[in-house]
CSV table of C-alpha atoms in Angstrom, one decimal:
chain,number,residue,atom,x,y,z
D,80,MET,CA,-14.8,-9.0,-1.8
D,81,SER,CA,-15.4,-7.5,0.9
D,82,SER,CA,-17.5,-4.0,0.0
D,83,ALA,CA,-16.6,-1.1,3.0
D,84,LEU,CA,-15.5,2.3,1.5
D,85,PHE,CA,-11.6,3.5,0.8
D,86,LYS,CA,-10.3,5.1,3.8
D,87,GLY,CA,-6.7,6.1,3.4
D,88,ALA,CA,-3.4,6.0,6.4
D,89,ILE,CA,-2.3,4.0,8.2
D,90,LEU,CA,-3.1,2.9,11.8
D,91,CYS,CA,-2.6,5.2,15.1
D,92,THR,CA,-2.2,3.3,17.5
D,93,SER,CA,-1.0,2.2,20.7
D,94,MET,CA,-1.2,-1.2,21.9
D,95,ALA,CA,0.2,-1.3,25.3
D,96,THR,CA,-2.6,-3.7,26.5
D,97,ALA,CA,-4.8,-6.2,24.5
D,98,PHE,CA,-6.9,-2.6,23.0
D,99,ILE,CA,-5.4,0.1,20.8
D,100,ALA,CA,-6.5,3.6,21.3
D,101,GLY,CA,-5.8,5.9,18.5
D,102,CYS,CA,-3.8,9.4,18.4
D,103,SER,CA,-4.3,12.4,16.9
D,104,SER,CA,-2.4,14.8,15.4
D,105,ASP,CA,-3.0,17.7,17.5
D,106,ASP,CA,0.5,18.7,18.8
D,107,ASP,CA,1.0,19.6,15.1
D,108,ASP,CA,0.6,22.7,12.7
D,109,ASP,CA,0.4,20.4,9.2
D,110,THR,CA,-1.6,22.1,7.2
D,111,GLY,CA,-0.9,20.4,4.0
D,112,THR,CA,1.6,23.0,2.8
D,113,SER,CA,5.1,21.2,3.6
D,114,THR,CA,7.7,22.6,1.9
D,115,GLY,CA,10.9,22.1,0.0
D,116,THR,CA,12.1,20.0,-3.5
D,117,ALA,CA,9.9,17.0,-4.2
D,118,ILE,CA,12.3,13.6,-3.1
D,119,ALA,CA,13.3,11.2,-5.5
D,120,VAL,CA,11.5,7.9,-4.2
D,121,ASP,CA,13.4,4.4,-4.9
D,122,GLY,CA,11.9,2.4,-7.0
D,123,LEU,CA,8.7,4.7,-7.3
D,124,VAL,CA,8.0,6.5,-11.3
D,125,THR,CA,7.2,9.4,-11.0
D,126,ILE,CA,5.3,11.3,-14.3
D,127,ASP,CA,3.9,14.9,-14.6
D,128,SER,CA,0.4,15.7,-15.4
D,129,ALA,CA,-1.7,17.8,-17.5
D,130,ARG,CA,-5.5,17.0,-15.7
D,131,PRO,CA,-6.2,18.4,-12.2
D,132,VAL,CA,-6.2,15.3,-10.1
D,133,SER,CA,-9.4,14.6,-9.9
D,134,GLU,CA,-9.6,14.5,-14.0
D,135,ALA,CA,-6.8,11.5,-13.8
D,136,MET,CA,-8.5,10.4,-11.5
D,137,GLY,CA,-11.8,9.5,-13.4
D,138,ALA,CA,-8.9,8.6,-17.0
D,139,LEU,CA,-7.4,5.6,-15.2
D,140,LEU,CA,-10.9,4.9,-13.9
D,141,THR,CA,-12.6,4.8,-17.2
D,142,ALA,CA,-9.5,2.7,-18.5
D,143,LEU,CA,-9.6,-0.1,-16.2
D,144,ASP,CA,-13.2,-0.1,-16.5
D,145,SER,CA,-12.8,-0.9,-20.0
D,146,ASN,CA,-10.5,-4.1,-19.2
D,147,ASP,CA,-12.4,-7.1,-18.6
D,148,ALA,CA,-9.1,-8.8,-17.3
D,149,ILE,CA,-9.3,-5.8,-14.3
D,150,THR,CA,-11.1,-5.4,-11.1
D,151,ALA,CA,-10.9,-1.7,-9.7
D,152,LEU,CA,-10.8,-1.1,-6.5
D,153,PRO,CA,-12.1,2.1,-5.0
D,154,LEU,CA,-10.8,5.1,-5.2
D,155,ILE,CA,-9.0,6.3,-2.3
D,156,ASP,CA,-8.9,10.0,-1.2
D,157,HIS,CA,-6.8,10.9,2.0
D,158,GLN,CA,-7.5,14.8,0.6
D,159,ALA,CA,-10.9,13.7,2.0
D,160,ASN,CA,-10.2,11.4,4.3
D,161,ALA,CA,-8.6,14.4,6.2
D,162,ALA,CA,-11.2,17.1,6.1
D,163,GLY,CA,-12.7,13.8,8.0
D,164,ILE,CA,-11.1,14.4,10.8
D,165,GLY,CA,-10.2,18.2,10.4
D,166,GLU,CA,-7.2,18.6,8.5
D,167,THR,CA,-5.7,20.2,5.5
D,168,LEU,CA,-4.5,18.2,2.6
D,169,ARG,CA,-4.1,18.6,-1.0
D,170,PRO,CA,-5.8,16.4,-3.1
D,171,THR,CA,-4.1,13.1,-2.4
D,172,SER,CA,-6.1,10.0,-4.1
D,173,VAL,CA,-5.2,6.2,-5.2
D,174,GLN,CA,-6.9,3.9,-6.5
D,175,LEU,CA,-5.7,0.5,-6.9
D,176,PHE,CA,-6.4,-2.7,-9.1
D,177,GLY,CA,-5.4,-5.4,-9.9
D,178,ASN,CA,-5.7,-8.7,-13.0
D,179,PRO,CA,-4.7,-11.9,-10.9
D,180,ALA,CA,-3.4,-13.3,-14.8
D,181,LEU,CA,-0.4,-10.7,-14.0
D,182,GLY,CA,0.2,-11.2,-9.8
D,183,THR,CA,-0.1,-14.6,-9.1
D,184,PRO,CA,2.7,-15.5,-11.1
D,185,LEU,CA,4.5,-13.4,-9.2
D,186,MET,CA,3.5,-14.5,-5.7
D,187,GLN,CA,3.9,-18.3,-6.8
D,188,VAL,CA,7.5,-17.4,-7.2
D,189,ASN,CA,7.6,-15.8,-4.1
D,190,GLN,CA,4.1,-15.4,-1.4
D,191,LEU,CA,6.0,-11.7,0.3
D,192,ALA,CA,5.5,-10.7,-3.2
D,193,GLY,CA,1.7,-10.4,-2.5
D,194,LEU,CA,2.0,-7.6,0.1
D,195,ASP,CA,3.3,-5.3,-2.9
D,196,LEU,CA,-0.5,-6.4,-5.0
D,197,PRO,CA,-2.5,-4.8,-5.7
D,198,GLN,CA,-1.3,-2.1,-8.2
D,199,LYS,CA,-1.5,0.7,-7.6
D,200,ILE,CA,-1.5,5.3,-9.6
D,201,LEU,CA,-0.8,7.6,-6.8
D,202,ALA,CA,-2.3,11.3,-8.0
D,203,TRP,CA,-1.7,14.2,-6.2
D,204,GLU,CA,-1.2,18.0,-6.0
D,205,ASN,CA,2.4,19.2,-4.8
D,206,GLU,CA,3.1,22.5,-2.9
D,207,GLU,CA,3.1,25.1,-7.0
D,208,GLY,CA,-0.5,23.9,-8.1
D,209,ASP,CA,1.3,21.1,-10.3
D,210,THR,CA,-0.5,18.0,-10.7
D,211,GLN,CA,1.5,14.0,-10.9
D,212,LEU,CA,0.9,10.9,-10.8
D,213,ALA,CA,3.5,7.5,-9.7
D,214,TYR,CA,3.9,4.1,-9.4
D,215,ASN,CA,6.1,1.6,-8.2
D,216,SER,CA,7.6,-0.2,-10.9
D,217,ALA,CA,8.3,-3.3,-12.4
D,218,ASP,CA,12.2,-3.5,-10.7
D,219,TYR,CA,10.6,-2.9,-7.5
D,220,LEU,CA,9.1,-5.1,-7.2
D,221,GLN,CA,11.4,-8.2,-8.2
D,222,GLN,CA,14.4,-6.9,-6.0
D,223,ARG,CA,12.1,-6.5,-2.9
D,224,HIS,CA,10.6,-9.2,-3.6
D,225,ASP,CA,13.2,-11.4,-5.7
D,226,LEU,CA,11.7,-12.6,-8.1
D,227,ASN,CA,14.8,-12.7,-10.4
D,228,GLY,CA,14.7,-15.7,-13.3
D,229,ASP,CA,10.8,-16.8,-13.0
D,230,GLU,CA,10.1,-17.0,-17.7
D,231,ALA,CA,6.7,-16.2,-15.5
D,232,ALA,CA,7.4,-13.8,-13.5
D,233,ASP,CA,9.6,-12.1,-15.8
D,234,ALA,CA,7.0,-11.8,-18.6
D,235,ALA,CA,4.5,-10.7,-16.5
D,236,LEU,CA,6.3,-8.2,-14.7
D,237,GLN,CA,7.3,-7.2,-18.8
D,238,THR,CA,4.0,-6.3,-18.9
D,239,ILE,CA,2.9,-4.7,-16.1
D,240,ALA,CA,5.8,-2.4,-17.1
D,241,GLY,CA,4.1,-1.3,-19.7
D,242,ALA,CA,0.3,-1.9,-18.6
D,243,LEU,CA,1.9,1.2,-15.8
D,244,ASP,CA,3.3,3.6,-18.5
D,245,ALA,CA,1.1,2.8,-20.4
D,246,LEU,CA,-1.9,4.3,-17.9
D,247,SER,CA,-0.1,6.3,-16.7
D,248,PHE,CA,0.5,8.4,-19.6
D,249,ASN,CA,-2.8,7.7,-20.5
D,250,ALA,CA,-4.9,9.4,-17.7
D,251,SER,CA,-2.0,12.3,-17.1
D,252,GLY,CA,-3.6,14.2,-20.6
D,253,ASN,CA,0.1,14.8,-21.9
D,254,THR,CA,0.2,14.5,-25.5
D,255,ASP,CA,4.3,13.6,-25.8
D,256,ASN,CA,5.4,10.7,-23.2
D,257,ASP,CA,9.0,13.1,-22.3
D,258,SER,CA,7.6,14.2,-18.6
D,259,ASP,CA,10.2,13.9,-15.9
D,260,VAL,CA,11.1,10.2,-15.0
D,261,SER,CA,12.1,8.8,-11.5
D,262,ALA,CA,12.8,5.3,-11.0
D,263,SER,CA,15.8,4.5,-10.2
D,264,THR,CA,15.6,0.7,-7.2
D,265,THR,CA,18.6,0.2,-4.9
D,266,VAL,CA,15.4,-1.5,-2.9
D,267,SER,CA,17.5,-5.2,-1.2
D,268,ALA,CA,15.2,-8.4,-1.4
D,269,GLY,CA,12.7,-8.4,1.4
D,270,GLU,CA,14.1,-5.2,3.2
D,271,GLY,CA,11.3,-3.1,5.1
D,272,ILE,CA,9.0,-6.7,5.3
D,273,THR,CA,9.4,-7.5,8.4
D,274,ILE,CA,7.4,-11.4,9.6
D,275,VAL,CA,6.2,-13.2,12.2
D,276,THR,CA,5.8,-16.2,12.1
D,277,SER,CA,2.6,-18.0,13.5
D,278,THR,CA,1.9,-20.5,16.3
D,279,GLN,CA,-1.8,-20.8,14.6
D,280,ASP,CA,-3.2,-22.5,11.5
D,281,MET,CA,-3.5,-20.3,9.2
D,282,ASP,CA,-7.6,-19.2,8.9
D,283,THR,CA,-7.3,-19.2,13.4
D,284,THR,CA,-4.6,-16.6,12.2
D,285,TYR,CA,-6.3,-15.1,9.9
D,286,SER,CA,-9.9,-14.3,11.4
D,287,THR,CA,-8.2,-13.6,15.0
D,288,LEU,CA,-5.4,-10.9,12.8
D,289,VAL,CA,-9.3,-9.6,11.4
D,290,GLY,CA,-11.0,-9.6,15.2
D,291,ALA,CA,-8.5,-8.2,16.8
D,292,ILE,CA,-8.4,-5.0,13.4
D,293,GLU,CA,-12.3,-5.2,13.9
D,294,ASN,CA,-12.2,-5.1,17.8
D,295,ALA,CA,-9.2,-2.0,17.5
D,296,GLU,CA,-11.8,1.3,17.1
D,297,PRO,CA,-9.7,3.4,15.6
D,298,LEU,CA,-9.2,1.0,12.7
D,299,ILE,CA,-11.2,0.2,9.4
D,300,LEU,CA,-10.8,-2.6,7.7
D,301,VAL,CA,-11.1,-1.2,4.6
D,302,ARG,CA,-10.6,-4.3,1.8
D,303,GLU,CA,-9.9,-8.1,2.5
D,304,LEU,CA,-7.9,-9.6,-0.6
D,305,ASP,CA,-8.1,-13.0,-0.8
D,306,HIS,CA,-5.3,-13.9,-3.2
D,307,ALA,CA,-5.4,-17.3,-3.5
D,308,ALA,CA,-9.5,-16.6,-5.0
D,309,ASN,CA,-8.3,-14.3,-7.0
D,310,ALA,CA,-5.3,-17.4,-8.9
D,311,GLY,CA,-8.1,-19.2,-9.3
D,312,THR,CA,-10.2,-17.7,-10.9
D,313,VAL,CA,-8.0,-17.2,-13.4
D,314,GLU,CA,-6.9,-21.1,-13.4
D,315,LEU,CA,-3.6,-20.5,-11.9
D,316,SER,CA,-2.2,-22.3,-8.5
D,317,LEU,CA,-1.5,-20.7,-4.6
D,318,ASN,CA,-1.1,-21.8,-2.0
D,319,PRO,CA,-3.4,-19.2,0.9
D,320,THR,CA,-3.0,-15.7,1.0
D,321,ARG,CA,-4.9,-13.2,1.6
D,322,LEU,CA,-4.8,-9.5,2.1
D,323,LEU,CA,-5.6,-7.2,5.0
D,324,ILE,CA,-6.1,-4.0,4.0
D,325,PHE,CA,-7.1,-1.2,7.0
D,326,GLY,CA,-5.9,2.1,8.5
D,327,ASN,CA,-6.4,5.5,10.5
D,328,PRO,CA,-6.7,8.8,8.7
D,329,ASN,CA,-4.9,10.0,12.1
D,330,ALA,CA,-2.2,8.9,11.5
D,331,GLY,CA,-1.6,8.7,7.8
D,332,THR,CA,-2.6,11.9,7.2
D,333,PRO,CA,0.7,13.9,9.2
D,334,LEU,CA,2.7,11.8,7.4
D,335,MET,CA,1.5,12.5,3.7
D,336,GLN,CA,1.2,16.3,4.7
D,337,ALA,CA,5.3,15.5,5.3
D,338,GLU,CA,5.7,13.8,2.2
D,339,GLN,CA,2.2,13.4,-0.3
D,340,SER,CA,4.4,10.8,-1.9
D,341,ILE,CA,3.5,8.1,0.9
D,342,GLY,CA,0.3,8.1,0.0
D,343,ILE,CA,1.1,5.2,-2.4
D,344,ASP,CA,2.0,2.8,0.1
D,345,LEU,CA,-1.3,3.3,2.6
D,346,PRO,CA,-3.6,2.6,4.6
D,347,GLN,CA,-1.8,0.0,6.1
D,348,LYS,CA,-0.9,-3.0,4.8
D,349,MET,CA,-0.9,-6.8,6.5
D,350,LEU,CA,-0.4,-10.1,4.8
D,351,VAL,CA,-0.8,-13.5,6.6
D,352,PHE,CA,-0.1,-16.3,4.1
D,353,GLU,CA,0.6,-20.5,4.4
D,354,ASP,CA,3.3,-21.6,2.5
D,355,ASP,CA,4.6,-25.1,0.8
D,356,ALA,CA,5.8,-26.9,4.6
D,357,GLY,CA,2.4,-26.0,6.5
D,358,VAL,CA,4.2,-22.5,7.7
D,359,VAL,CA,1.7,-19.4,8.8
D,360,SER,CA,3.1,-16.3,8.1
D,361,ILE,CA,1.7,-13.0,8.6
D,362,ALA,CA,4.1,-10.2,7.3
D,363,TYR,CA,3.5,-5.6,6.9
D,364,ASN,CA,5.9,-3.2,5.9
D,365,ASP,CA,7.6,-1.6,8.4
D,366,PRO,CA,7.0,2.2,8.5
D,367,PHE,CA,10.0,3.5,9.8
D,368,TYR,CA,11.2,1.8,6.0
D,369,LEU,CA,8.1,3.5,4.4
D,370,ALA,CA,9.1,7.1,6.6
D,371,ALA,CA,12.6,6.6,4.6
D,372,ARG,CA,11.5,5.6,1.2
D,373,HIS,CA,9.8,8.5,1.0
D,374,GLY,CA,12.5,11.3,3.2
D,375,ILE,CA,10.0,11.4,5.9
D,376,GLU,CA,11.7,12.7,8.9
D,377,GLY,CA,11.5,14.0,12.6
D,378,GLU,CA,8.1,11.7,13.0
D,379,ASP,CA,10.3,8.7,15.0
D,380,ALA,CA,7.6,8.8,18.4
D,381,ARG,CA,4.5,8.4,15.6
D,382,LEU,CA,6.8,6.2,14.1
D,383,THR,CA,7.2,4.3,17.2
D,384,VAL,CA,3.5,3.8,18.0
D,385,ILE,CA,2.4,2.8,14.7
D,386,SER,CA,5.5,-0.2,14.8
D,387,GLU,CA,4.0,-1.3,18.2
D,388,ALA,CA,0.4,-1.5,17.5
D,389,LEU,CA,1.6,-3.1,14.3
D,390,ALA,CA,3.8,-5.9,16.3
D,391,GLY,CA,0.5,-6.2,18.4
D,392,LEU,CA,-1.3,-6.7,15.8
D,393,ALA,CA,1.0,-9.7,14.6
D,394,ASN,CA,1.3,-11.2,18.1
D,395,MET,CA,-2.3,-11.3,18.1
D,396,ALA,CA,-2.8,-12.8,15.2
D,397,ALA,CA,0.2,-15.3,15.9
D,398,GLY,CA,-0.9,-16.3,19.7
D,399,THR,CA,2.4,-14.9,20.5
D,400,ALA,CA,1.3,-12.3,22.5
D,401,GLU,CA,2.0,-11.6,26.1
D,402,THR,CA,-0.3,-11.8,28.5
D,403,GLU,CA,0.0,-10.3,31.8
């Protein structure tokens, strides 16, 4: 795996031509002090924490490091990344971590599950100064990726649900597990996922996408994950499936200033995978879906720019980009 440091947030770019240019949030007066009542986010389990963000995430990392089956990735400190562009954001961090023995059975049923893997736990300080922790429920993964009916996937999801509950509860420092939890799930199969079919082979598609991201100056390629290679480490097989994580805090910060919970879906991801028939595809989360999931309104212009940028990257990698 790459040793590049995580820098949170999704890209903010325009694809009017063959290059990508960053956009700033100078036209906004967001200060990271959004008002209003927190909403219940579809598929997101949220608990109160007795510890501040830094302590909760420190406790989480200690627990992850003590488990040989789990690999923890570098912490994404969204607040620090916001400060790096001169913006204000309350403490907001997300920790990614994975266990191929649990994630691979999900991707064996539906490779698109790799878009929501590895697992992640978000911690943030709300406007009242209280800390909350959150993670995507196992039901959310099951419904969004249509994982019903497979014995191995069902067993993995059950284990994942218990592990996420235990990890977040222990990280919270609570003395009991009676925190308010909201995790209703109404997501449908494939909801919010855009898929582009490539005209090129897996290696060419992937390398083209990597090059496009690396050559777009506002973007930072923060991580490459080879799900198939990781499956091999636990003696499981998986068709070629690779994930790219990349971002630009100029885009993600304003969205988190509106609703911090969206930090669990940032930075942006693109999944490149080859199915049993040899068809190669690129998949990514629709920014409008992510905004709607977290109750963000009034950001259509920004989301349109992001959507066009993502489509441009995907079509470039797929070999379907229009040329002048």
